[in-house]
Amino acid sequence: QVQLVESGGGLVQPGGSLRLSCAASGRVLDINGMGWYRQAPGKERELVATISRVGGTNYADSVKGRFTISRDNAKNTVSLQMSSLKSEDTAVYYCTMTVFTSTFQISDYWGRGTQVTVSS
């Protein structure tokens, strides 16, 4: 019913920047919360940042001041601007959205993930 597709991952040197984007398509009527999670090898998936429908944000302590989450309600997209990247930011990044569909259901959807590697 709903698909989320991430883009923008890749290889970057420590101290560099990357911008991740995620777009929702399909039977989307409205979207409530949006967010980014990440999972490093051998570790559990963890929250990176979330943004409410009206723009309220929440960040993991490890990324505060370095990452910025934003959304475009008209385009059903969420972005994550990452700066001052560190090797410990290396992970697969997943976007998630709480979607109210045109079939009048509300569910959480996840993208397939995009790899971010921070290495010299």
mmCIF file of C-alpha atoms in Angstrom:
data_model
loop_
_atom_site.group_PDB
_atom_site.id
_atom_site.type_symbol
_atom_site.label_atom_id
_atom_site.label_comp_id
_atom_site.label_asym_id
_atom_site.label_seq_id
_atom_site.Cartn_x
_atom_site.Cartn_y
_atom_site.Cartn_z
ATOM 1 C CA GLN A 1 0.000 0.000 0.000
ATOM 2 C CA VAL A 2 2.746 2.434 0.957
ATOM 3 C CA GLN A 3 6.389 2.404 -0.038
ATOM 4 C CA LEU A 4 9.245 4.374 1.489
ATOM 5 C CA VAL A 5 12.417 4.793 -0.527
ATOM 6 C CA GLU A 6 15.614 6.243 0.946
ATOM 7 C CA SER A 7 18.403 7.886 -1.029
ATOM 8 C CA GLY A 8 21.610 9.776 -0.428
ATOM 9 C CA GLY A 9 23.782 7.283 1.408
ATOM 10 C CA GLY A 10 27.385 6.612 0.532
ATOM 11 C CA LEU A 11 31.001 6.845 1.592
ATOM 12 C CA VAL A 12 32.238 10.032 3.229
ATOM 13 C CA GLN A 13 35.391 11.019 5.081
ATOM 14 C CA PRO A 14 35.315 11.901 8.788
ATOM 15 C CA GLY A 15 34.198 15.473 9.214
ATOM 16 C CA GLY A 16 32.227 15.400 5.994
ATOM 17 C CA SER A 17 28.531 15.806 5.280
ATOM 18 C CA LEU A 18 25.751 13.790 3.691
ATOM 19 C CA ARG A 19 22.068 14.386 3.130
ATOM 20 C CA LEU A 20 19.607 11.516 3.265
ATOM 21 C CA SER A 21 16.121 11.721 1.819
ATOM 22 C CA CYS A 22 13.100 9.462 2.032
ATOM 23 C CA ALA A 23 9.954 9.667 -0.061
ATOM 24 C CA ALA A 24 6.629 7.974 0.541
ATOM 25 C CA SER A 25 4.427 6.810 -2.303
ATOM 26 C CA GLY A 26 1.295 4.757 -2.748
ATOM 27 C CA ARG A 27 -1.963 5.077 -0.812
ATOM 28 C CA VAL A 28 -0.842 8.024 1.317
ATOM 29 C CA LEU A 29 -3.588 10.260 2.645
ATOM 30 C CA ASP A 30 -1.667 11.922 5.439
ATOM 31 C CA ILE A 31 1.518 11.386 7.419
ATOM 32 C CA ASN A 32 1.941 11.930 11.133
ATOM 33 C CA GLY A 33 5.388 11.373 12.590
ATOM 34 C CA MET A 34 8.501 10.772 10.520
ATOM 35 C CA GLY A 35 11.906 9.635 11.647
ATOM 36 C CA TRP A 36 15.295 8.142 11.008
ATOM 37 C CA TYR A 37 16.822 5.137 12.742
ATOM 38 C CA ARG A 38 20.153 3.450 12.180
ATOM 39 C CA GLN A 39 21.700 0.062 12.751
ATOM 40 C CA ALA A 40 25.422 -0.550 12.910
ATOM 41 C CA PRO A 41 26.918 -4.036 12.467
ATOM 42 C CA GLY A 42 26.399 -6.120 15.581
ATOM 43 C CA LYS A 43 24.233 -3.488 17.251
ATOM 44 C CA GLU A 44 20.529 -2.930 17.738
ATOM 45 C CA ARG A 45 18.597 -0.430 15.670
ATOM 46 C CA GLU A 46 18.588 2.957 17.391
ATOM 47 C CA LEU A 47 16.703 6.215 17.089
ATOM 48 C CA VAL A 48 18.513 9.023 15.293
ATOM 49 C CA ALA A 49 15.868 11.734 14.964
ATOM 50 C CA THR A 50 12.124 12.229 14.706
ATOM 51 C CA ILE A 51 9.900 15.051 13.512
ATOM 52 C CA SER A 52 6.216 15.560 14.196
ATOM 53 C CA ARG A 53 3.639 16.698 11.690
ATOM 54 C CA VAL A 54 3.959 20.265 12.921
ATOM 55 C CA GLY A 55 7.753 20.208 12.952
ATOM 56 C CA GLY A 56 8.653 19.322 16.507
ATOM 57 C CA THR A 57 11.976 17.487 16.547
ATOM 58 C CA ASN A 58 13.801 15.029 18.769
ATOM 59 C CA TYR A 59 17.410 13.862 18.429
ATOM 60 C CA ALA A 60 19.611 11.199 19.914
ATOM 61 C CA ASP A 61 22.242 12.763 22.155
ATOM 62 C CA SER A 62 24.984 11.369 19.925
ATOM 63 C CA VAL A 63 23.849 13.430 16.919
ATOM 64 C CA LYS A 64 22.592 16.645 18.534
ATOM 65 C CA GLY A 65 24.188 19.687 16.962
ATOM 66 C CA ARG A 66 25.430 17.674 13.975
ATOM 67 C CA PHE A 67 22.280 16.287 12.338
ATOM 68 C CA THR A 68 19.137 18.132 11.263
ATOM 69 C CA ILE A 69 15.856 16.451 10.367
ATOM 70 C CA SER A 70 13.290 18.192 8.174
ATOM 71 C CA ARG A 71 10.133 17.316 6.275
ATOM 72 C CA ASP A 72 8.090 18.476 3.316
ATOM 73 C CA ASN A 73 4.442 17.630 3.911
ATOM 74 C CA ALA A 74 3.445 18.543 0.369
ATOM 75 C CA LYS A 75 5.925 16.065 -1.094
ATOM 76 C CA ASN A 76 5.637 13.374 1.613
ATOM 77 C CA THR A 77 9.370 13.453 2.221
ATOM 78 C CA VAL A 78 11.707 13.524 5.181
ATOM 79 C CA SER A 79 15.385 14.452 5.059
ATOM 80 C CA LEU A 80 18.357 14.122 7.355
ATOM 81 C CA GLN A 81 21.241 16.546 6.937
ATOM 82 C CA MET A 82 24.321 15.048 8.555
ATOM 83 C CA SER A 83 27.435 17.110 9.277
ATOM 84 C CA SER A 84 30.699 16.574 11.119
ATOM 85 C CA LEU A 85 30.348 12.878 10.491
ATOM 86 C CA LYS A 86 32.290 10.440 12.634
ATOM 87 C CA SER A 87 33.273 6.829 12.082
ATOM 88 C CA GLU A 88 30.727 5.805 14.712
ATOM 89 C CA ASP A 89 27.964 7.183 12.478
ATOM 90 C CA THR A 90 28.606 4.317 10.079
ATOM 91 C CA ALA A 91 25.405 2.309 9.822
ATOM 92 C CA VAL A 92 22.425 1.469 7.675
ATOM 93 C CA TYR A 93 19.947 4.318 8.006
ATOM 94 C CA TYR A 94 16.219 3.632 7.850
ATOM 95 C CA CYS A 95 13.393 6.105 7.500
ATOM 96 C CA THR A 96 10.008 5.494 9.064
ATOM 97 C CA MET A 97 6.655 7.209 8.783
ATOM 98 C CA THR A 98 3.288 6.849 10.490
ATOM 99 C CA VAL A 99 0.935 6.924 7.533
ATOM 100 C CA PHE A 100 -2.812 7.347 7.309
ATOM 101 C CA THR A 101 -3.732 5.622 4.080
ATOM 102 C CA SER A 102 -6.499 6.217 1.578
ATOM 103 C CA THR A 103 -8.066 2.986 2.840
ATOM 104 C CA PHE A 104 -8.425 4.667 6.251
ATOM 105 C CA GLN A 105 -5.786 2.650 8.035
ATOM 106 C CA ILE A 106 -2.903 4.011 10.073
ATOM 107 C CA SER A 107 0.350 2.083 10.220
ATOM 108 C CA ASP A 108 4.078 2.523 10.627
ATOM 109 C CA TYR A 109 6.089 1.967 7.466
ATOM 110 C CA TRP A 110 9.814 1.501 7.025
ATOM 111 C CA GLY A 111 12.198 1.952 4.145
ATOM 112 C CA ARG A 112 14.723 -0.703 3.162
ATOM 113 C CA GLY A 113 17.649 1.355 4.388
ATOM 114 C CA THR A 114 20.610 3.176 2.910
ATOM 115 C CA GLN A 115 24.238 2.560 3.865
ATOM 116 C CA VAL A 116 26.305 5.392 5.303
ATOM 117 C CA THR A 117 30.002 4.700 5.711
ATOM 118 C CA VAL A 118 32.321 7.212 7.351
ATOM 119 C CA SER A 119 35.917 6.312 6.675
ATOM 120 C CA SER A 120 39.171 7.836 5.502
#
